[in-house]
Each structure stands twice: as C-alpha cells, then as structure tokens.
Amino acid sequence: SQKIEQNSEALNIQEGKTATLTCNYTNYSPAYLQWYRQDPGRGPVFLLLIRENEKEKRKERLKVTFDTTLKQSLFHITASQPADSATYLCALEGTNTGKLIFGQGTTLQVKP
Amino acid sequence: NAGVTQTPKFQVLKTGQSMTLQCAQDMNHNSMYWYRQDPGMGLRLIYYSASEGTTDKGEVPNGYNVSRLNKREFSLRLESAAPSQTSVYFCASSEVGTLIDQPQHFGDGTRLSIL
C-alpha cells in the first residue's frame, strides 16, 4: 500500500542545534516533494519544493534533500530558534493523481 | 494581503443539521481545494476544483458536496452532519491547474464539532 511516514514523536532540540526531520514514502514515485510549516490553530504555510532531479535545495537556514532511491526526504533547520517550533508537514504527488498527499507531520520543539 | 479566507472559524452542529463552509481567495488562483485534518491522520483531500466550473472528488468525499461559485469562491456543504465529520477543515488554492509543483496557500481553517 502507499504510505507517507513522518516521525509522529515530537522532536525536542536545544536552541542553536540543527533539527533534522524525516519523510519516508513507499509505493509512490513523486516528481516533486513539498514541505510546509503549521503553527497551532493556523493553516499550513509552504516552505520549500524540491524536484526529483534536485538532490538538495536551500532557503536561508532551511535545507531539504530528496533521495528517490531511499524514497526519503530530509528537512534540516540549522541554528534552530524557539520561533522554529511548529509542526512540519511533507507532501508529495499521489501517483498519477496530480494531487498532493500529506504526511501526518512532525512537531518540533526548540528549547532556549 | 488576505490570501485565503475561511468562514466561520468555529461551528458546533447537532447530528443531522446542515451547513456550508465558505472559502474565498484573492490571489487569482485557478485551483482550489478542501481538506480535513484529524489527529494522527494528516490532511486528507475532500474535493478539489482545478478551474472555475469544474469539481472533482478527492480521497474522502462521502457526506460532502462542493460548489465553485466563481474563480474566487469554493464552498463545502455538509447536508446531514455526522459526528465522524468533526474535524478541522482547510481550504487551499494554487496557481495553475493541478500541477502539484505549485505551492498551495491555505486558510486558517474552520473548527467543526458535530454533537
């Protein structure tokens, strides 16, 4: 069956460290993968998109990798800050559907 | 910049009641979407509209209907609410057709409880 898996356990890290969140998928062959941030009581906000031919993409303190062999994307936040505390969602194309399928999200807590 | 606006923000209904969730976007986007978000389930697509005048079912369409009123507005209707429809509902829009390489822009949701 098709699955997108993000770590359901919250990730707690110390301010200044690098946070790494994982998105694994099975039985999909996405051409694109997206990452969103969601704060409590708010809608998701788009952060980054990475295409299958882009191994890595960066935006300020954010870095995303996309390994189509491992069927995995990693999302890194360097020099993390308490303001980075949120839930992070990955999303990819459902095979031949043209529609986004979302993971359940991982909650990141950055402690000062 | 308003972006995607959803109304109401909160609603409590009794089983069997009907209601319409409203969504409007001011970004001139072609595509609009309705999702529901439940704990541990992630966002699940209910219905989408690739362009004005078209609508199509998503992953969990049963119990819902939609109307793409014009390019700006996309409403979601619960004809006979059931407790299983208690959820947070999000509307989203994106720029071009159903190309999923376009980011989706979300509203802040409607929190719906069915008693």
mmCIF file of C-alpha atoms in Angstrom:
data_model
loop_
_atom_site.group_PDB
_atom_site.id
_atom_site.type_symbol
_atom_site.label_atom_id
_atom_site.label_comp_id
_atom_site.label_asym_id
_atom_site.label_seq_id
_atom_site.Cartn_x
_atom_site.Cartn_y
_atom_site.Cartn_z
ATOM 1 C CA SER A 1 0.000 0.000 0.000
ATOM 2 C CA GLN A 2 1.037 3.623 -0.446
ATOM 3 C CA LYS A 3 2.292 5.372 2.646
ATOM 4 C CA ILE A 4 3.948 8.613 3.681
ATOM 5 C CA GLU A 5 5.560 8.437 7.079
ATOM 6 C CA GLN A 6 6.831 11.201 9.278
ATOM 7 C CA ASN A 7 8.016 10.647 12.821
ATOM 8 C CA SER A 8 4.920 11.012 14.975
ATOM 9 C CA GLU A 9 7.002 11.604 18.077
ATOM 10 C CA ALA A 10 7.867 15.210 18.783
ATOM 11 C CA LEU A 11 11.445 16.256 18.191
ATOM 12 C CA ASN A 12 12.925 18.267 21.054
ATOM 13 C CA ILE A 13 16.212 20.059 20.494
ATOM 14 C CA GLN A 14 18.256 22.815 22.062
ATOM 15 C CA GLU A 15 18.412 26.260 20.531
ATOM 16 C CA GLY A 16 21.315 26.639 18.122
ATOM 17 C CA LYS A 17 21.386 22.966 17.129
ATOM 18 C CA THR A 18 20.373 21.550 13.763
ATOM 19 C CA ALA A 19 16.954 19.938 13.574
ATOM 20 C CA THR A 20 16.511 17.088 11.094
ATOM 21 C CA LEU A 21 13.057 15.825 10.183
ATOM 22 C CA THR A 22 12.410 12.768 8.050
ATOM 23 C CA CYS A 23 9.777 11.962 5.445
ATOM 24 C CA ASN A 24 9.701 8.404 4.109
ATOM 25 C CA TYR A 25 7.375 7.127 1.430
ATOM 26 C CA THR A 26 6.515 3.771 -0.088
ATOM 27 C CA ASN A 27 4.895 2.853 -3.401
ATOM 28 C CA TYR A 28 4.999 6.419 -4.732
ATOM 29 C CA SER A 29 7.161 7.826 -7.498
ATOM 30 C CA PRO A 30 6.773 11.549 -6.937
ATOM 31 C CA ALA A 31 8.285 14.056 -9.309
ATOM 32 C CA TYR A 32 8.101 16.691 -6.553
ATOM 33 C CA LEU A 33 8.020 16.897 -2.814
ATOM 34 C CA GLN A 34 6.950 19.878 -0.726
ATOM 35 C CA TRP A 35 7.463 20.909 2.897
ATOM 36 C CA TYR A 36 5.038 23.018 4.902
ATOM 37 C CA ARG A 37 5.050 24.541 8.370
ATOM 38 C CA GLN A 38 1.927 24.583 10.539
ATOM 39 C CA ASP A 39 1.528 26.580 13.731
ATOM 40 C CA PRO A 40 -1.198 25.710 16.282
ATOM 41 C CA GLY A 41 -4.580 26.984 15.159
ATOM 42 C CA ARG A 42 -3.274 28.044 11.745
ATOM 43 C CA GLY A 43 -3.201 26.624 8.255
ATOM 44 C CA PRO A 44 -0.058 25.119 6.711
ATOM 45 C CA VAL A 45 2.404 27.530 5.124
ATOM 46 C CA PHE A 46 4.542 26.481 2.158
ATOM 47 C CA LEU A 47 8.298 26.414 2.784
ATOM 48 C CA LEU A 48 10.157 24.574 0.044
ATOM 49 C CA LEU A 49 9.637 22.445 -3.042
ATOM 50 C CA ILE A 50 12.233 20.002 -4.346
ATOM 51 C CA ARG A 51 12.092 18.153 -7.655
ATOM 52 C CA GLU A 52 13.289 14.591 -8.238
ATOM 53 C CA ASN A 53 16.329 15.795 -10.190
ATOM 54 C CA GLU A 54 17.346 18.175 -7.391
ATOM 55 C CA LYS A 55 19.232 16.317 -4.690
ATOM 56 C CA GLU A 56 19.287 19.305 -2.368
ATOM 57 C CA LYS A 57 17.635 22.688 -2.004
ATOM 58 C CA ARG A 58 18.352 25.520 0.423
ATOM 59 C CA LYS A 59 16.491 28.591 1.637
ATOM 60 C CA GLU A 60 18.124 30.653 4.349
ATOM 61 C CA ARG A 61 18.502 28.261 7.351
ATOM 62 C CA LEU A 62 16.438 25.533 5.694
ATOM 63 C CA LYS A 63 17.773 22.647 3.648
ATOM 64 C CA VAL A 64 15.838 19.841 2.002
ATOM 65 C CA THR A 65 17.227 16.690 0.424
ATOM 66 C CA PHE A 66 15.394 14.238 -1.788
ATOM 67 C CA ASP A 67 16.695 10.695 -2.277
ATOM 68 C CA THR A 68 14.492 8.825 -4.763
ATOM 69 C CA THR A 69 16.485 5.625 -4.225
ATOM 70 C CA LEU A 70 15.928 5.600 -0.473
ATOM 71 C CA LYS A 71 12.436 7.108 -1.001
ATOM 72 C CA GLN A 72 13.199 9.684 1.608
ATOM 73 C CA SER A 73 13.348 13.435 2.110
ATOM 74 C CA LEU A 74 15.220 15.094 4.953
ATOM 75 C CA PHE A 75 14.380 18.585 6.183
ATOM 76 C CA HIS A 76 17.065 20.434 8.117
ATOM 77 C CA ILE A 77 16.844 23.642 10.114
ATOM 78 C CA THR A 78 20.273 24.938 11.059
ATOM 79 C CA ALA A 79 20.916 27.242 14.042
ATOM 80 C CA SER A 80 17.422 26.485 15.277
ATOM 81 C CA GLN A 81 15.476 29.049 17.272
ATOM 82 C CA PRO A 82 12.452 28.772 19.591
ATOM 83 C CA ALA A 83 10.458 30.525 16.852
ATOM 84 C CA ASP A 84 11.060 27.451 14.660
ATOM 85 C CA SER A 85 8.852 25.413 16.998
ATOM 86 C CA ALA A 86 5.933 24.158 14.902
ATOM 87 C CA THR A 87 4.638 21.090 13.091
ATOM 88 C CA TYR A 88 6.295 20.366 9.755
ATOM 89 C CA LEU A 89 4.429 18.509 7.014
ATOM 90 C CA CYS A 90 5.804 16.849 3.935
ATOM 91 C CA ALA A 91 3.638 16.379 0.866
ATOM 92 C CA LEU A 92 4.115 14.617 -2.442
ATOM 93 C CA GLU A 93 2.204 13.812 -5.580
ATOM 94 C CA GLY A 94 -0.077 10.822 -5.409
ATOM 95 C CA THR A 95 0.937 8.592 -8.287
ATOM 96 C CA ASN A 96 -0.940 9.604 -11.441
ATOM 97 C CA THR A 97 -3.386 11.688 -9.451
ATOM 98 C CA GLY A 98 -1.892 15.143 -9.771
ATOM 99 C CA LYS A 99 -2.918 15.757 -6.173
ATOM 100 C CA LEU A 100 -0.855 16.330 -3.072
ATOM 101 C CA ILE A 101 -0.763 13.655 -0.381
ATOM 102 C CA PHE A 102 0.327 14.889 3.045
ATOM 103 C CA GLY A 103 2.204 13.162 5.802
ATOM 104 C CA GLN A 104 0.838 13.472 9.330
ATOM 105 C CA GLY A 105 3.564 15.901 10.347
ATOM 106 C CA THR A 106 6.324 16.033 12.945
ATOM 107 C CA THR A 107 6.220 18.525 15.797
ATOM 108 C CA LEU A 108 9.476 20.304 16.507
ATOM 109 C CA GLN A 109 10.104 21.952 19.874
ATOM 110 C CA VAL A 110 13.199 24.151 20.161
ATOM 111 C CA LYS A 111 14.122 24.939 23.748
ATOM 112 C CA PRO A 112 16.058 28.076 24.704
ATOM 113 C CA ASN B 1 -2.950 40.646 1.964
ATOM 114 C CA ALA B 2 -5.947 38.455 2.788
ATOM 115 C CA GLY B 3 -4.887 35.325 0.834
ATOM 116 C CA VAL B 4 -7.388 32.544 1.604
ATOM 117 C CA THR B 5 -10.265 33.454 3.908
ATOM 118 C CA GLN B 6 -12.478 30.845 5.545
ATOM 119 C CA THR B 7 -15.722 31.402 7.414
ATOM 120 C CA PRO B 8 -16.796 30.571 10.020
ATOM 121 C CA LYS B 9 -13.755 29.901 12.200
ATOM 122 C CA PHE B 10 -15.698 27.748 14.657
ATOM 123 C CA GLN B 11 -19.026 25.944 14.470
ATOM 124 C CA VAL B 12 -20.932 23.456 16.590
ATOM 125 C CA LEU B 13 -23.698 21.457 14.936
ATOM 126 C CA LYS B 14 -26.115 18.780 16.011
ATOM 127 C CA THR B 15 -26.216 15.475 14.163
ATOM 128 C CA GLY B 16 -28.371 15.800 11.070
ATOM 129 C CA GLN B 17 -28.014 19.565 10.681
ATOM 130 C CA SER B 18 -26.631 21.038 7.507
ATOM 131 C CA MET B 19 -24.178 23.841 6.922
ATOM 132 C CA THR B 20 -21.930 25.400 4.323
ATOM 133 C CA LEU B 21 -18.300 26.310 4.881
ATOM 134 C CA GLN B 22 -17.200 29.291 2.854
ATOM 135 C CA CYS B 23 -13.810 29.908 1.251
ATOM 136 C CA ALA B 24 -12.577 32.829 -0.828
ATOM 137 C CA GLN B 25 -9.147 33.616 -2.272
ATOM 138 C CA ASP B 26 -7.884 36.895 -3.657
ATOM 139 C CA MET B 27 -4.776 35.612 -5.468
ATOM 140 C CA ASN B 28 -6.487 34.914 -8.808
ATOM 141 C CA HIS B 29 -5.656 31.214 -8.447
ATOM 142 C CA ASN B 30 -7.268 28.685 -10.743
ATOM 143 C CA SER B 31 -7.304 25.696 -8.404
ATOM 144 C CA MET B 32 -8.980 25.374 -5.024
ATOM 145 C CA TYR B 33 -9.128 22.514 -2.524
ATOM 146 C CA TRP B 34 -10.936 21.355 0.587
ATOM 147 C CA TYR B 35 -9.097 19.232 3.154
ATOM 148 C CA ARG B 36 -9.931 17.871 6.546
ATOM 149 C CA GLN B 37 -7.316 17.398 9.267
ATOM 150 C CA ASP B 38 -7.768 14.878 12.046
ATOM 151 C CA PRO B 39 -5.264 13.971 14.773
ATOM 152 C CA GLY B 40 -2.706 11.464 13.519
ATOM 153 C CA MET B 41 -4.263 11.376 10.042
ATOM 154 C CA GLY B 42 -2.691 14.323 8.292
ATOM 155 C CA LEU B 43 -4.511 16.423 5.748
ATOM 156 C CA ARG B 44 -6.926 14.468 3.558
ATOM 157 C CA LEU B 45 -8.383 15.872 0.353
ATOM 158 C CA ILE B 46 -12.180 16.010 0.263
ATOM 159 C CA TYR B 47 -12.850 17.768 -3.057
ATOM 160 C CA TYR B 48 -10.950 19.998 -5.408
ATOM 161 C CA SER B 49 -11.652 22.332 -8.289
ATOM 162 C CA ALA B 50 -8.972 22.525 -10.960
ATOM 163 C CA SER B 51 -10.566 25.559 -12.530
ATOM 164 C CA GLU B 52 -13.738 27.588 -12.432
ATOM 165 C CA GLY B 53 -16.671 25.401 -13.408
ATOM 166 C CA THR B 54 -15.070 22.058 -12.542
ATOM 167 C CA THR B 55 -15.033 20.000 -9.367
ATOM 168 C CA ASP B 56 -13.774 16.516 -8.598
ATOM 169 C CA LYS B 57 -13.676 14.089 -5.701
ATOM 170 C CA GLY B 58 -10.653 13.626 -3.504
ATOM 171 C CA GLU B 59 -9.806 10.903 -1.036
ATOM 172 C CA VAL B 60 -12.746 11.326 1.382
ATOM 173 C CA PRO B 61 -15.726 12.899 -0.455
ATOM 174 C CA ASN B 62 -18.604 10.963 1.146
ATOM 175 C CA GLY B 63 -21.028 13.173 3.055
ATOM 176 C CA TYR B 64 -19.872 16.374 1.365
ATOM 177 C CA ASN B 65 -20.749 18.484 -1.640
ATOM 178 C CA VAL B 66 -18.942 21.454 -3.132
ATOM 179 C CA SER B 67 -19.704 24.436 -5.327
ATOM 180 C CA ARG B 68 -17.180 26.511 -7.245
ATOM 181 C CA LEU B 69 -19.245 29.670 -7.265
ATOM 182 C CA ASN B 70 -16.738 31.701 -9.300
ATOM 183 C CA LYS B 71 -12.983 31.910 -9.591
ATOM 184 C CA ARG B 72 -12.646 33.334 -6.080
ATOM 185 C CA GLU B 73 -15.057 31.205 -4.072
ATOM 186 C CA PHE B 74 -15.286 27.487 -3.294
ATOM 187 C CA SER B 75 -17.808 26.278 -0.720
ATOM 188 C CA LEU B 76 -18.136 22.953 1.096
ATOM 189 C CA ARG B 77 -21.533 21.716 2.216
ATOM 190 C CA LEU B 78 -22.445 19.112 4.798
ATOM 191 C CA GLU B 79 -26.015 18.065 4.016
ATOM 192 C CA SER B 80 -26.615 15.948 7.125
ATOM 193 C CA ALA B 81 -23.797 16.292 9.622
ATOM 194 C CA ALA B 82 -22.483 13.226 11.425
ATOM 195 C CA PRO B 83 -20.153 13.019 14.459
ATOM 196 C CA SER B 84 -17.487 11.450 12.181
ATOM 197 C CA GLN B 85 -17.320 14.789 10.383
ATOM 198 C CA THR B 86 -15.986 16.525 13.482
ATOM 199 C CA SER B 87 -12.694 17.890 12.224
ATOM 200 C CA VAL B 88 -10.730 20.947 11.204
ATOM 201 C CA TYR B 89 -11.458 21.906 7.613
ATOM 202 C CA PHE B 90 -8.932 23.748 5.488
ATOM 203 C CA CYS B 91 -9.408 25.440 2.167
ATOM 204 C CA ALA B 92 -6.417 25.977 -0.104
ATOM 205 C CA SER B 93 -5.679 27.442 -3.505
ATOM 206 C CA SER B 94 -2.873 27.152 -6.026
ATOM 207 C CA GLU B 95 -1.868 28.946 -9.167
ATOM 208 C CA VAL B 96 -2.059 26.722 -12.191
ATOM 209 C CA GLY B 97 -4.363 23.781 -12.862
ATOM 210 C CA THR B 98 -3.483 20.703 -10.845
ATOM 211 C CA LEU B 99 0.252 20.951 -11.302
ATOM 212 C CA ILE B 100 1.422 19.805 -7.947
ATOM 213 C CA ASP B 101 4.692 21.608 -8.245
ATOM 214 C CA GLN B 102 2.810 24.757 -7.375
ATOM 215 C CA PRO B 103 2.628 25.542 -3.657
ATOM 216 C CA GLN B 104 -0.753 25.554 -2.043
ATOM 217 C CA HIS B 105 -1.906 28.509 0.029
ATOM 218 C CA PHE B 106 -4.084 27.638 2.992
ATOM 219 C CA GLY B 107 -6.685 29.428 5.050
ATOM 220 C CA ASP B 108 -6.644 29.166 8.828
ATOM 221 C CA GLY B 109 -9.369 26.569 8.986
ATOM 222 C CA THR B 110 -12.872 26.013 10.297
ATOM 223 C CA ARG B 111 -13.109 24.007 13.509
ATOM 224 C CA LEU B 112 -16.296 21.995 13.291
ATOM 225 C CA SER B 113 -17.811 19.898 16.078
ATOM 226 C CA ILE B 114 -20.798 17.647 15.486
ATOM 227 C CA LEU B 115 -22.663 16.602 18.626
#
